[in-house]
PDB file of C-alpha atoms in Angstrom:
ATOM      1  CA  UNK A   1     -29.556  75.709  28.704  1.00 66.00           C
ATOM      2  CA  UNK A   2     -31.670  72.752  29.856  1.00 74.00           C
ATOM      3  CA  UNK A   3     -32.687  69.785  27.715  1.00 87.00           C
ATOM      4  CA  UNK A   4     -34.194  66.659  29.229  1.00 83.00           C
ATOM      5  CA  UNK A   5     -31.652  63.847  29.104  1.00 86.00           C
ATOM      6  CA  UNK A   6     -28.730  66.279  29.105  1.00 90.00           C
ATOM      7  CA  UNK A   7     -29.352  67.777  32.543  1.00 87.00           C
ATOM      8  CA  UNK A   8     -25.823  67.228  33.847  1.00 88.00           C
ATOM      9  CA  UNK A   9     -24.010  68.027  30.623  1.00 92.00           C
ATOM     10  CA  UNK A  10     -22.126  71.303  29.902  1.00 95.00           C
ATOM     11  CA  UNK A  11     -24.414  72.582  27.128  1.00 95.00           C
ATOM     12  CA  UNK A  12     -23.523  75.971  25.622  1.00 96.00           C
ATOM     13  CA  UNK A  13     -25.074  78.028  22.834  1.00 96.00           C
ATOM     14  CA  UNK A  14     -23.351  77.104  19.583  1.00 96.00           C
ATOM     15  CA  UNK A  15     -25.132  79.490  17.214  1.00 96.00           C
ATOM     16  CA  UNK A  16     -22.223  82.000  16.970  1.00 95.00           C
ATOM     17  CA  UNK A  17     -19.955  79.236  15.662  1.00 97.00           C
ATOM     18  CA  UNK A  18     -21.734  78.872  12.310  1.00 96.00           C
ATOM     19  CA  UNK A  19     -20.020  82.016  11.004  1.00 94.00           C
ATOM     20  CA  UNK A  20     -16.542  81.001  12.199  1.00 94.00           C
ATOM     21  CA  UNK A  21     -13.905  79.719   9.730  1.00 92.00           C
ATOM     22  CA  UNK A  22     -13.643  75.955   9.716  1.00 92.00           C
ATOM     23  CA  UNK A  23     -17.115  75.261  11.096  1.00 95.00           C
ATOM     24  CA  UNK A  24     -18.756  73.869   7.980  1.00 94.00           C
ATOM     25  CA  UNK A  25     -15.785  71.690   7.086  1.00 90.00           C
ATOM     26  CA  UNK A  26     -16.059  70.108  10.532  1.00 91.00           C
ATOM     27  CA  UNK A  27     -19.828  69.764  10.493  1.00 92.00           C
ATOM     28  CA  UNK A  28     -20.194  68.335   6.990  1.00 90.00           C
ATOM     29  CA  UNK A  29     -16.955  66.477   6.327  1.00 81.00           C
ATOM     30  CA  UNK A  30     -17.562  63.441   8.536  1.00 72.00           C
ATOM     31  CA  UNK A  31     -21.255  62.792   7.838  1.00 69.00           C
ATOM     32  CA  UNK A  32     -21.291  63.876   4.195  1.00 70.00           C
ATOM     33  CA  UNK A  33     -17.885  63.959   2.519  1.00 68.00           C
ATOM     34  CA  UNK A  34     -15.523  61.642   4.360  1.00 63.00           C
ATOM     35  CA  UNK A  35     -15.577  58.986   1.635  1.00 61.00           C
ATOM     36  CA  UNK A  36     -15.120  61.544  -1.150  1.00 58.00           C
ATOM     37  CA  UNK A  37     -11.696  62.716   0.021  1.00 64.00           C
ATOM     38  CA  UNK A  38     -12.951  66.169   0.976  1.00 67.00           C
ATOM     39  CA  UNK A  39     -10.481  68.969   1.644  1.00 77.00           C
ATOM     40  CA  UNK A  40     -11.008  72.049   3.853  1.00 76.00           C
ATOM     41  CA  UNK A  41     -10.977  74.197   0.725  1.00 78.00           C
ATOM     42  CA  UNK A  42     -14.262  72.592  -0.343  1.00 81.00           C
ATOM     43  CA  UNK A  43     -15.845  74.642   2.429  1.00 85.00           C
ATOM     44  CA  UNK A  44     -13.865  77.842   2.040  1.00 79.00           C
ATOM     45  CA  UNK A  45     -11.398  77.225   4.866  1.00 77.00           C
ATOM     46  CA  UNK A  46      -7.940  75.829   5.440  1.00 84.00           C
ATOM     47  CA  UNK A  47      -6.443  73.133   7.628  1.00 85.00           C
ATOM     48  CA  UNK A  48      -5.572  75.494  10.472  1.00 91.00           C
ATOM     49  CA  UNK A  49      -9.148  76.820  10.614  1.00 90.00           C
ATOM     50  CA  UNK A  50     -10.553  73.299  10.654  1.00 89.00           C
ATOM     51  CA  UNK A  51      -8.206  72.114  13.410  1.00 92.00           C
ATOM     52  CA  UNK A  52      -8.942  75.141  15.601  1.00 95.00           C
ATOM     53  CA  UNK A  53     -12.705  74.732  15.175  1.00 94.00           C
ATOM     54  CA  UNK A  54     -12.469  71.004  15.828  1.00 92.00           C
ATOM     55  CA  UNK A  55     -11.051  71.739  19.269  1.00 95.00           C
ATOM     56  CA  UNK A  56     -13.987  74.044  20.004  1.00 96.00           C
ATOM     57  CA  UNK A  57     -16.663  71.654  18.742  1.00 95.00           C
ATOM     58  CA  UNK A  58     -15.227  68.621  20.535  1.00 94.00           C
ATOM     59  CA  UNK A  59     -14.409  70.262  23.854  1.00 95.00           C
ATOM     60  CA  UNK A  60     -15.660  67.874  26.592  1.00 95.00           C
ATOM     61  CA  UNK A  61     -16.190  70.855  28.903  1.00 95.00           C
ATOM     62  CA  UNK A  62     -18.479  72.722  26.486  1.00 96.00           C
ATOM     63  CA  UNK A  63     -21.043  70.939  24.305  1.00 96.00           C
ATOM     64  CA  UNK A  64     -22.239  73.281  21.507  1.00 97.00           C
ATOM     65  CA  UNK A  65     -26.000  73.327  20.949  1.00 97.00           C
ATOM     66  CA  UNK A  66     -27.667  74.750  17.828  1.00 97.00           C
ATOM     67  CA  UNK A  67     -31.400  75.520  18.043  1.00 95.00           C
ATOM     68  CA  UNK A  68     -33.528  75.825  14.902  1.00 95.00           C
ATOM     69  CA  UNK A  69     -37.027  77.134  15.721  1.00 92.00           C
ATOM     70  CA  UNK A  70     -39.710  75.712  13.436  1.00 88.00           C
ATOM     71  CA  UNK A  71     -43.489  75.686  13.185  1.00 80.00           C
ATOM     72  CA  UNK A  72     -45.809  74.985  16.078  1.00 79.00           C
ATOM     73  CA  UNK A  73     -43.357  76.070  18.758  1.00 83.00           C
ATOM     74  CA  UNK A  74     -40.996  73.197  18.015  1.00 88.00           C
ATOM     75  CA  UNK A  75     -37.227  73.396  17.730  1.00 90.00           C
ATOM     76  CA  UNK A  76     -34.879  71.113  15.853  1.00 93.00           C
ATOM     77  CA  UNK A  77     -31.799  70.896  18.054  1.00 95.00           C
ATOM     78  CA  UNK A  78     -28.289  69.815  17.079  1.00 97.00           C
ATOM     79  CA  UNK A  79     -26.020  68.862  19.996  1.00 97.00           C
ATOM     80  CA  UNK A  80     -22.319  68.051  19.844  1.00 96.00           C
ATOM     81  CA  UNK A  81     -22.146  65.229  22.388  1.00 94.00           C
ATOM     82  CA  UNK A  82     -18.581  65.295  23.704  1.00 94.00           C
ATOM     83  CA  UNK A  83     -18.383  62.437  26.167  1.00 89.00           C
ATOM     84  CA  UNK A  84     -14.903  60.947  26.475  1.00 84.00           C
ATOM     85  CA  UNK A  85     -14.659  58.148  23.950  1.00 80.00           C
ATOM     86  CA  UNK A  86     -18.215  58.779  22.778  1.00 82.00           C
ATOM     87  CA  UNK A  87     -18.146  61.865  20.586  1.00 88.00           C
ATOM     88  CA  UNK A  88     -21.011  62.351  18.181  1.00 91.00           C
ATOM     89  CA  UNK A  89     -23.774  64.682  17.048  1.00 94.00           C
ATOM     90  CA  UNK A  90     -27.373  64.288  18.234  1.00 95.00           C
ATOM     91  CA  UNK A  91     -30.394  65.602  16.321  1.00 95.00           C
ATOM     92  CA  UNK A  92     -33.502  66.201  18.422  1.00 93.00           C
ATOM     93  CA  UNK A  93     -37.002  67.612  18.152  1.00 91.00           C
ATOM     94  CA  UNK A  94     -38.134  69.510  21.257  1.00 89.00           C
ATOM     95  CA  UNK A  95     -41.247  71.381  22.304  1.00 85.00           C
ATOM     96  CA  UNK A  96     -41.814  73.479  25.444  1.00 81.00           C
ATOM     97  CA  UNK A  97     -44.989  71.532  26.264  1.00 82.00           C
ATOM     98  CA  UNK A  98     -43.269  68.157  26.030  1.00 81.00           C
ATOM     99  CA  UNK A  99     -40.777  67.305  28.726  1.00 77.00           C
ATOM    100  CA  UNK A 100     -38.915  64.606  26.799  1.00 85.00           C
ATOM    101  CA  UNK A 101     -37.295  65.446  23.439  1.00 89.00           C
ATOM    102  CA  UNK A 102     -37.716  63.173  20.459  1.00 89.00           C
ATOM    103  CA  UNK A 103     -34.416  61.849  19.173  1.00 89.00           C
ATOM    104  CA  UNK A 104     -34.453  62.044  15.391  1.00 89.00           C
ATOM    105  CA  UNK A 105     -30.979  60.713  14.636  1.00 91.00           C
ATOM    106  CA  UNK A 106     -27.363  60.786  15.688  1.00 90.00           C
ATOM    107  CA  UNK A 107     -24.057  60.741  13.881  1.00 87.00           C
ATOM    108  CA  UNK A 108     -21.498  58.496  15.530  1.00 83.00           C
ATOM    109  CA  UNK A 109     -19.142  57.553  12.728  1.00 78.00           C
ATOM    110  CA  UNK A 110     -22.270  56.688  10.737  1.00 82.00           C
ATOM    111  CA  UNK A 111     -25.740  58.225  10.665  1.00 83.00           C
ATOM    112  CA  UNK A 112     -28.151  56.260  12.851  1.00 87.00           C
ATOM    113  CA  UNK A 113     -31.867  56.906  13.144  1.00 87.00           C
ATOM    114  CA  UNK A 114     -34.233  58.884  10.955  1.00 87.00           C
ATOM    115  CA  UNK A 115     -33.536  60.971   7.865  1.00 87.00           C
ATOM    116  CA  UNK A 116     -35.143  63.845   5.960  1.00 90.00           C
ATOM    117  CA  UNK A 117     -36.468  64.240   2.453  1.00 89.00           C
ATOM    118  CA  UNK A 118     -35.366  67.288   0.480  1.00 92.00           C
ATOM    119  CA  UNK A 119     -38.815  68.808   0.893  1.00 90.00           C
ATOM    120  CA  UNK A 120     -38.638  68.415   4.673  1.00 90.00           C
ATOM    121  CA  UNK A 121     -35.161  69.902   4.790  1.00 93.00           C
ATOM    122  CA  UNK A 122     -36.200  72.968   2.794  1.00 93.00           C
ATOM    123  CA  UNK A 123     -39.371  73.401   4.816  1.00 91.00           C
ATOM    124  CA  UNK A 124     -37.393  73.471   8.064  1.00 92.00           C
ATOM    125  CA  UNK A 125     -34.690  75.729   6.578  1.00 94.00           C
ATOM    126  CA  UNK A 126     -37.289  78.285   5.522  1.00 93.00           C
ATOM    127  CA  UNK A 127     -39.541  77.875   8.558  1.00 88.00           C
ATOM    128  CA  UNK A 128     -37.985  80.060  11.267  1.00 85.00           C
ATOM    129  CA  UNK A 129     -40.798  82.598  11.069  1.00 71.00           C
ATOM    130  CA  UNK A 130     -40.493  85.704  13.215  1.00 75.00           C
ATOM    131  CA  UNK A 131     -38.784  84.187  16.270  1.00 73.00           C
ATOM    132  CA  UNK A 132     -35.753  85.995  17.656  1.00 74.00           C
ATOM    133  CA  UNK A 133     -33.542  83.221  19.033  1.00 88.00           C
ATOM    134  CA  UNK A 134     -31.606  80.327  17.581  1.00 93.00           C
ATOM    135  CA  UNK A 135     -30.221  79.813  14.080  1.00 95.00           C
ATOM    136  CA  UNK A 136     -32.468  81.894  11.821  1.00 94.00           C
ATOM    137  CA  UNK A 137     -30.500  82.147   8.568  1.00 95.00           C
ATOM    138  CA  UNK A 138     -32.054  79.729   6.017  1.00 96.00           C
ATOM    139  CA  UNK A 139     -28.687  78.799   4.520  1.00 97.00           C
ATOM    140  CA  UNK A 140     -27.174  77.896   7.885  1.00 97.00           C
ATOM    141  CA  UNK A 141     -30.316  75.994   8.881  1.00 97.00           C
ATOM    142  CA  UNK A 142     -30.226  73.944   5.693  1.00 97.00           C
ATOM    143  CA  UNK A 143     -26.551  73.089   6.129  1.00 96.00           C
ATOM    144  CA  UNK A 144     -26.900  72.223   9.821  1.00 97.00           C
ATOM    145  CA  UNK A 145     -29.488  69.558   9.010  1.00 96.00           C
ATOM    146  CA  UNK A 146     -27.961  68.451   5.706  1.00 94.00           C
ATOM    147  CA  UNK A 147     -26.409  65.310   7.258  1.00 92.00           C
ATOM    148  CA  UNK A 148     -29.985  64.044   7.765  1.00 92.00           C
ATOM    149  CA  UNK A 149     -30.678  64.188   4.011  1.00 90.00           C
ATOM    150  CA  UNK A 150     -30.364  60.550   2.999  1.00 84.00           C
ATOM    151  CA  UNK A 151     -32.255  57.748   1.359  1.00 77.00           C
ATOM    152  CA  UNK A 152     -34.733  59.766  -0.720  1.00 81.00           C
ATOM    153  CA  UNK A 153     -34.774  61.013  -4.323  1.00 84.00           C
ATOM    154  CA  UNK A 154     -33.536  64.558  -4.884  1.00 89.00           C
ATOM    155  CA  UNK A 155     -35.480  67.149  -6.922  1.00 90.00           C
ATOM    156  CA  UNK A 156     -34.100  69.305  -9.694  1.00 90.00           C
ATOM    157  CA  UNK A 157     -33.980  72.377  -7.469  1.00 92.00           C
ATOM    158  CA  UNK A 158     -31.495  70.797  -5.072  1.00 94.00           C
ATOM    159  CA  UNK A 159     -28.144  71.767  -6.682  1.00 94.00           C
ATOM    160  CA  UNK A 160     -28.956  75.468  -7.071  1.00 96.00           C
ATOM    161  CA  UNK A 161     -30.402  75.751  -3.560  1.00 97.00           C
ATOM    162  CA  UNK A 162     -27.429  73.967  -2.003  1.00 96.00           C
ATOM    163  CA  UNK A 163     -24.912  76.019  -3.982  1.00 96.00           C
ATOM    164  CA  UNK A 164     -26.572  79.215  -2.777  1.00 97.00           C
ATOM    165  CA  UNK A 165     -26.475  78.001   0.825  1.00 97.00           C
ATOM    166  CA  UNK A 166     -22.796  77.140   0.576  1.00 95.00           C
ATOM    167  CA  UNK A 167     -21.937  80.517  -0.934  1.00 96.00           C
ATOM    168  CA  UNK A 168     -23.906  82.268   1.812  1.00 96.00           C
ATOM    169  CA  UNK A 169     -21.893  80.252   4.335  1.00 94.00           C
ATOM    170  CA  UNK A 170     -18.598  81.476   2.868  1.00 92.00           C
ATOM    171  CA  UNK A 171     -17.719  78.865   0.260  1.00 92.00           C
ATOM    172  CA  UNK A 172     -16.149  80.578  -2.805  1.00 91.00           C
ATOM    173  CA  UNK A 173     -18.429  80.693  -5.842  1.00 93.00           C
ATOM    174  CA  UNK A 174     -16.015  78.721  -7.997  1.00 92.00           C
ATOM    175  CA  UNK A 175     -15.818  75.908  -5.441  1.00 90.00           C
ATOM    176  CA  UNK A 176     -19.468  75.741  -4.339  1.00 92.00           C
ATOM    177  CA  UNK A 177     -20.736  73.719  -7.365  1.00 92.00           C
ATOM    178  CA  UNK A 178     -18.238  70.902  -6.773  1.00 88.00           C
ATOM    179  CA  UNK A 179     -18.914  70.860  -3.037  1.00 89.00           C
ATOM    180  CA  UNK A 180     -22.673  70.759  -3.661  1.00 91.00           C
ATOM    181  CA  UNK A 181     -22.268  67.916  -6.148  1.00 89.00           C
ATOM    182  CA  UNK A 182     -20.365  65.778  -3.656  1.00 86.00           C
ATOM    183  CA  UNK A 183     -22.836  66.528  -0.867  1.00 89.00           C
ATOM    184  CA  UNK A 184     -25.788  65.562  -3.054  1.00 89.00           C
ATOM    185  CA  UNK A 185     -24.085  62.418  -4.308  1.00 85.00           C
ATOM    186  CA  UNK A 186     -23.604  61.378  -0.709  1.00 80.00           C
ATOM    187  CA  UNK A 187     -27.265  62.081   0.074  1.00 80.00           C
ATOM    188  CA  UNK A 188     -28.444  60.142  -2.969  1.00 74.00           C
ATOM    189  CA  UNK A 189     -26.019  57.292  -2.360  1.00 67.00           C
ATOM    190  CA  UNK A 190     -24.890  57.499  -5.988  1.00 47.00           C
ATOM    191  CA  UNK A 191     -23.913  59.908  -8.740  1.00 43.00           C
ATOM    192  CA  UNK A 192     -26.516  62.652  -8.851  1.00 39.00           C
ATOM    193  CA  UNK A 193     -27.308  63.557 -12.444  1.00 40.00           C
ATOM    194  CA  UNK A 194     -31.073  63.793 -13.011  1.00 37.00           C
ATOM    195  CA  UNK A 195     -32.127  67.450 -12.857  1.00 40.00           C
ATOM    196  CA  UNK A 196     -35.512  66.726 -14.496  1.00 36.00           C
ATOM    197  CA  UNK A 197     -37.298  65.717 -11.302  1.00 33.00           C
ATOM    198  CA  UNK A 198     -39.980  68.100 -10.124  1.00 32.00           C
ATOM    199  CA  UNK A 199     -39.764  69.922  -6.812  1.00 29.00           C
ATOM    200  CA  UNK A 200     -41.887  68.382  -4.035  1.00 29.00           C
ATOM    201  CA  UNK A 201     -42.586  71.929  -2.846  1.00 27.00           C
ATOM    202  CA  UNK A 202     -44.160  72.899  -6.151  1.00 27.00           C
ATOM    203  CA  UNK A 203     -46.400  69.851  -6.423  1.00 30.00           C
ATOM    204  CA  UNK A 204     -43.915  67.794  -8.430  1.00 32.00           C
ATOM    205  CA  UNK A 205     -43.324  64.144  -7.806  1.00 32.00           C
ATOM    206  CA  UNK A 206     -39.921  64.626  -6.210  1.00 34.00           C
ATOM    207  CA  UNK A 207     -38.523  61.982  -8.551  1.00 34.00           C
ATOM    208  CA  UNK A 208     -39.108  58.277  -8.922  1.00 30.00           C
ATOM    209  CA  UNK A 209     -40.063  56.574  -5.686  1.00 34.00           C
ATOM    210  CA  UNK A 210     -40.519  59.812  -3.753  1.00 36.00           C
ATOM    211  CA  UNK A 211     -41.904  59.505  -0.238  1.00 37.00           C
ATOM    212  CA  UNK A 212     -44.574  61.694   1.352  1.00 40.00           C
ATOM    213  CA  UNK A 213     -43.189  64.255   3.772  1.00 41.00           C
ATOM    214  CA  UNK A 214     -43.251  63.056   7.359  1.00 42.00           C
ATOM    215  CA  UNK A 215     -42.470  66.445   8.927  1.00 48.00           C
ATOM    216  CA  UNK A 216     -46.154  67.432   9.445  1.00 42.00           C
ATOM    217  CA  UNK A 217     -46.763  64.204  11.344  1.00 51.00           C
ATOM    218  CA  UNK A 218     -43.643  64.702  13.437  1.00 48.00           C
ATOM    219  CA  UNK A 219     -44.883  68.154  14.366  1.00 45.00           C
ATOM    220  CA  UNK A 220     -48.347  66.905  15.210  1.00 41.00           C
ATOM    221  CA  UNK A 221     -50.014  68.598  12.238  1.00 35.00           C
ATOM    222  CA  UNK A 222     -50.232  65.752   9.759  1.00 38.00           C
ATOM    223  CA  UNK A 223     -51.523  62.185   9.402  1.00 38.00           C
ATOM    224  CA  UNK A 224     -50.150  59.968  12.147  1.00 32.00           C
ATOM    225  CA  UNK A 225     -49.688  56.980   9.874  1.00 31.00           C
ATOM    226  CA  UNK A 226     -46.688  58.654   8.220  1.00 34.00           C
ATOM    227  CA  UNK A 227     -44.746  58.802  11.487  1.00 31.00           C
ATOM    228  CA  UNK A 228     -41.764  56.522  11.692  1.00 35.00           C
ATOM    229  CA  UNK A 229     -40.818  55.026  15.042  1.00 31.00           C
ATOM    230  CA  UNK A 230     -38.949  57.467  17.289  1.00 32.00           C
ATOM    231  CA  UNK A 231     -35.325  56.625  18.030  1.00 31.00           C
ATOM    232  CA  UNK A 232     -34.306  56.078  21.644  1.00 30.00           C
ATOM    233  CA  UNK A 233     -30.662  56.199  22.660  1.00 29.00           C
ATOM    234  CA  UNK A 234     -29.191  54.739  25.867  1.00 32.00           C
ATOM    235  CA  UNK A 235     -27.905  57.180  28.447  1.00 34.00           C
ATOM    236  CA  UNK A 236     -24.406  58.321  27.550  1.00 38.00           C
ATOM    237  CA  UNK A 237     -25.129  57.945  23.822  1.00 38.00           C
ATOM    238  CA  UNK A 238     -27.577  60.843  23.478  1.00 37.00           C
TER     239      UNK A 238
END
Protein backbone atom coordinates (compact mmCIF):
# COMPACT_ATOMS: atom_id res chain seq x y z
CA UNK A 1 0.00 0.00 0.00
CA UNK A 2 1.56 3.30 -1.12
CA UNK A 3 0.49 6.76 0.02
CA UNK A 4 2.59 9.82 -0.68
CA UNK A 5 4.21 11.00 2.54
CA UNK A 6 4.09 7.52 4.06
CA UNK A 7 6.42 5.83 1.57
CA UNK A 8 8.73 4.31 4.18
CA UNK A 9 6.06 3.43 6.71
CA UNK A 10 4.71 -0.12 7.34
CA UNK A 11 1.15 0.49 6.10
CA UNK A 12 -1.21 -2.51 6.18
CA UNK A 13 -4.87 -2.92 5.26
CA UNK A 14 -6.95 -2.29 8.37
CA UNK A 15 -10.42 -2.96 6.97
CA UNK A 16 -10.79 -6.45 8.54
CA UNK A 17 -10.31 -4.93 12.00
CA UNK A 18 -13.63 -3.06 12.03
CA UNK A 19 -15.50 -6.29 12.81
CA UNK A 20 -13.13 -7.36 15.60
CA UNK A 21 -14.13 -7.04 19.28
CA UNK A 22 -12.67 -3.97 20.92
CA UNK A 23 -12.12 -1.98 17.73
CA UNK A 24 -14.81 0.65 18.16
CA UNK A 25 -13.99 1.24 21.81
CA UNK A 26 -10.42 2.00 20.77
CA UNK A 27 -11.34 4.13 17.78
CA UNK A 28 -14.01 6.25 19.44
CA UNK A 29 -13.04 6.39 23.11
CA UNK A 30 -10.11 8.80 22.83
CA UNK A 31 -11.48 11.29 20.29
CA UNK A 32 -15.13 11.15 21.35
CA UNK A 33 -15.73 9.78 24.84
CA UNK A 34 -12.60 10.21 26.92
CA UNK A 35 -14.04 13.06 28.98
CA UNK A 36 -17.35 11.25 29.54
CA UNK A 37 -15.82 8.35 31.47
CA UNK A 38 -16.60 5.83 28.74
CA UNK A 39 -16.38 2.11 29.47
CA UNK A 40 -15.71 -0.71 26.98
CA UNK A 41 -19.28 -1.89 27.48
CA UNK A 42 -20.52 1.29 25.78
CA UNK A 43 -19.25 -0.26 22.56
CA UNK A 44 -20.25 -3.86 23.17
CA UNK A 45 -16.85 -5.13 24.29
CA UNK A 46 -14.89 -5.74 27.46
CA UNK A 47 -11.54 -4.64 28.82
CA UNK A 48 -9.65 -7.66 27.49
CA UNK A 49 -10.99 -7.08 23.96
CA UNK A 50 -10.02 -3.41 24.10
CA UNK A 51 -6.50 -4.12 25.37
CA UNK A 52 -5.88 -6.79 22.72
CA UNK A 53 -7.11 -4.53 19.92
CA UNK A 54 -5.08 -1.62 21.25
CA UNK A 55 -1.92 -3.65 20.74
CA UNK A 56 -2.91 -4.33 17.14
CA UNK A 57 -3.87 -0.74 16.32
CA UNK A 58 -0.76 0.76 17.92
CA UNK A 59 1.80 -1.72 16.63
CA UNK A 60 4.78 0.34 15.36
CA UNK A 61 5.58 -2.41 12.86
CA UNK A 62 2.12 -2.38 11.24
CA UNK A 63 0.16 0.83 10.67
CA UNK A 64 -3.52 0.01 9.94
CA UNK A 65 -5.04 1.92 7.03
CA UNK A 66 -8.79 2.17 6.38
CA UNK A 67 -9.89 3.28 2.90
CA UNK A 68 -13.37 4.71 2.31
CA UNK A 69 -14.07 5.13 -1.43
CA UNK A 70 -16.29 8.12 -2.19
CA UNK A 71 -17.52 10.03 -5.22
CA UNK A 72 -15.32 11.15 -8.07
CA UNK A 73 -12.68 8.48 -7.54
CA UNK A 74 -11.64 9.92 -4.19
CA UNK A 75 -10.95 7.98 -1.02
CA UNK A 76 -11.13 9.17 2.56
CA UNK A 77 -8.27 7.40 4.30
CA UNK A 78 -7.79 6.82 8.03
CA UNK A 79 -4.23 5.91 9.07
CA UNK A 80 -3.07 4.84 12.52
CA UNK A 81 0.29 6.62 12.68
CA UNK A 82 2.40 4.55 15.08
CA UNK A 83 5.70 6.37 15.31
CA UNK A 84 7.47 5.88 18.64
CA UNK A 85 6.33 8.66 20.92
CA UNK A 86 4.10 10.10 18.21
CA UNK A 87 1.02 7.90 18.01
CA UNK A 88 -2.07 9.39 16.43
CA UNK A 89 -4.69 8.99 13.72
CA UNK A 90 -4.45 10.82 10.39
CA UNK A 91 -7.46 11.57 8.17
CA UNK A 92 -6.65 12.14 4.50
CA UNK A 93 -8.36 12.69 1.17
CA UNK A 94 -6.61 10.98 -1.76
CA UNK A 95 -7.22 10.69 -5.48
CA UNK A 96 -5.36 8.53 -8.02
CA UNK A 97 -4.76 11.55 -10.27
CA UNK A 98 -3.25 13.63 -7.48
CA UNK A 99 0.13 12.58 -6.19
CA UNK A 100 -0.07 14.37 -2.84
CA UNK A 101 -2.93 13.57 -0.43
CA UNK A 102 -4.85 16.33 1.29
CA UNK A 103 -4.61 16.12 5.06
CA UNK A 104 -8.05 16.76 6.51
CA UNK A 105 -7.29 16.36 10.20
CA UNK A 106 -5.41 14.32 12.75
CA UNK A 107 -6.10 13.13 16.26
CA UNK A 108 -3.12 13.45 18.55
CA UNK A 109 -4.62 13.69 22.01
CA UNK A 110 -6.91 16.36 20.55
CA UNK A 111 -8.48 16.76 17.12
CA UNK A 112 -6.45 19.14 14.96
CA UNK A 113 -7.43 20.33 11.50
CA UNK A 114 -10.75 20.26 9.69
CA UNK A 115 -14.09 18.80 10.75
CA UNK A 116 -17.28 17.54 9.12
CA UNK A 117 -20.90 18.58 9.30
CA UNK A 118 -23.49 15.87 9.89
CA UNK A 119 -24.62 16.17 6.28
CA UNK A 120 -21.07 15.62 5.02
CA UNK A 121 -20.58 12.65 7.31
CA UNK A 122 -23.78 10.97 6.11
CA UNK A 123 -23.00 11.72 2.49
CA UNK A 124 -19.61 10.02 2.77
CA UNK A 125 -21.04 7.10 4.78
CA UNK A 126 -23.63 6.41 2.10
CA UNK A 127 -21.39 7.22 -0.87
CA UNK A 128 -19.38 4.04 -1.50
CA UNK A 129 -21.25 3.30 -4.71
CA UNK A 130 -20.42 0.07 -6.50
CA UNK A 131 -16.69 -0.12 -5.76
CA UNK A 132 -15.31 -3.41 -4.49
CA UNK A 133 -12.46 -2.42 -2.17
CA UNK A 134 -12.15 -0.60 1.12
CA UNK A 135 -14.70 -0.10 3.90
CA UNK A 136 -18.08 -0.31 2.17
CA UNK A 137 -20.54 -0.80 5.05
CA UNK A 138 -22.32 2.54 5.71
CA UNK A 139 -22.39 2.01 9.47
CA UNK A 140 -18.66 1.34 9.69
CA UNK A 141 -17.91 4.27 7.38
CA UNK A 142 -19.96 6.63 9.53
CA UNK A 143 -18.26 5.48 12.73
CA UNK A 144 -14.76 5.61 11.25
CA UNK A 145 -15.18 9.30 10.43
CA UNK A 146 -17.29 10.19 13.47
CA UNK A 147 -14.32 11.78 15.30
CA UNK A 148 -14.36 14.48 12.59
CA UNK A 149 -17.94 15.48 13.50
CA UNK A 150 -17.40 18.63 15.54
CA UNK A 151 -18.32 22.27 15.69
CA UNK A 152 -21.58 22.19 13.72
CA UNK A 153 -25.26 21.91 14.70
CA UNK A 154 -26.74 18.42 14.63
CA UNK A 155 -30.04 17.59 12.87
CA UNK A 156 -32.94 15.67 14.35
CA UNK A 157 -32.07 12.54 12.38
CA UNK A 158 -28.69 12.17 14.06
CA UNK A 159 -29.58 10.05 17.14
CA UNK A 160 -31.52 7.39 15.24
CA UNK A 161 -28.90 7.12 12.49
CA UNK A 162 -26.05 6.86 15.00
CA UNK A 163 -27.89 4.31 17.13
CA UNK A 164 -28.46 2.15 14.06
CA UNK A 165 -24.78 2.38 13.12
CA UNK A 166 -23.69 1.38 16.60
CA UNK A 167 -26.06 -1.59 16.67
CA UNK A 168 -24.80 -2.69 13.25
CA UNK A 169 -21.27 -2.49 14.65
CA UNK A 170 -22.14 -4.82 17.53
CA UNK A 171 -23.25 -2.48 20.31
CA UNK A 172 -26.19 -4.06 22.23
CA UNK A 173 -29.54 -2.42 21.53
CA UNK A 174 -30.07 -1.46 25.16
CA UNK A 175 -26.70 0.29 25.33
CA UNK A 176 -26.64 1.98 21.91
CA UNK A 177 -28.92 4.94 22.85
CA UNK A 178 -26.67 6.00 25.74
CA UNK A 179 -23.52 5.58 23.67
CA UNK A 180 -25.04 7.62 20.83
CA UNK A 181 -26.08 10.36 23.26
CA UNK A 182 -22.56 10.73 24.62
CA UNK A 183 -21.03 10.71 21.14
CA UNK A 184 -23.41 13.42 19.94
CA UNK A 185 -22.89 15.52 23.05
CA UNK A 186 -19.18 15.42 22.37
CA UNK A 187 -19.73 16.44 18.74
CA UNK A 188 -22.03 19.29 19.73
CA UNK A 189 -19.77 20.40 22.57
CA UNK A 190 -22.77 20.44 24.92
CA UNK A 191 -25.84 18.49 25.95
CA UNK A 192 -27.67 17.45 22.80
CA UNK A 193 -31.41 17.82 23.28
CA UNK A 194 -33.01 19.57 20.29
CA UNK A 195 -34.52 16.94 17.98
CA UNK A 196 -36.62 19.54 16.11
CA UNK A 197 -33.89 20.60 13.69
CA UNK A 198 -34.45 19.63 10.09
CA UNK A 199 -32.13 17.29 8.23
CA UNK A 200 -29.66 19.05 5.90
CA UNK A 201 -30.12 16.13 3.50
CA UNK A 202 -33.84 16.76 3.18
CA UNK A 203 -33.55 20.49 2.57
CA UNK A 204 -33.89 21.45 6.23
CA UNK A 205 -31.82 24.13 7.84
CA UNK A 206 -29.67 21.74 9.84
CA UNK A 207 -30.38 23.79 12.95
CA UNK A 208 -29.49 27.30 14.00
CA UNK A 209 -26.24 28.53 12.52
CA UNK A 210 -25.85 25.60 10.14
CA UNK A 211 -22.99 25.80 7.66
CA UNK A 212 -23.11 24.91 3.97
CA UNK A 213 -21.54 21.55 3.17
CA UNK A 214 -17.93 21.85 2.10
CA UNK A 215 -17.59 18.27 0.83
CA UNK A 216 -18.49 19.11 -2.81
CA UNK A 217 -15.76 21.75 -2.88
CA UNK A 218 -13.25 19.37 -1.33
CA UNK A 219 -14.04 16.85 -4.04
CA UNK A 220 -13.76 19.42 -6.80
CA UNK A 221 -17.48 19.41 -7.60
CA UNK A 222 -18.68 22.45 -5.70
CA UNK A 223 -18.01 26.18 -5.29
CA UNK A 224 -14.38 26.82 -4.44
CA UNK A 225 -15.16 29.61 -2.01
CA UNK A 226 -16.45 27.08 0.54
CA UNK A 227 -13.08 25.33 0.76
CA UNK A 228 -11.24 25.77 4.01
CA UNK A 229 -7.46 25.88 3.99
CA UNK A 230 -5.87 22.43 3.71
CA UNK A 231 -3.92 21.23 6.73
CA UNK A 232 -0.23 20.44 6.30
CA UNK A 233 1.61 18.36 8.87
CA UNK A 234 5.39 18.21 9.33
CA UNK A 235 7.12 14.98 8.43
CA UNK A 236 6.84 12.50 11.28
CA UNK A 237 3.48 13.95 12.34
CA UNK A 238 1.43 12.75 9.36
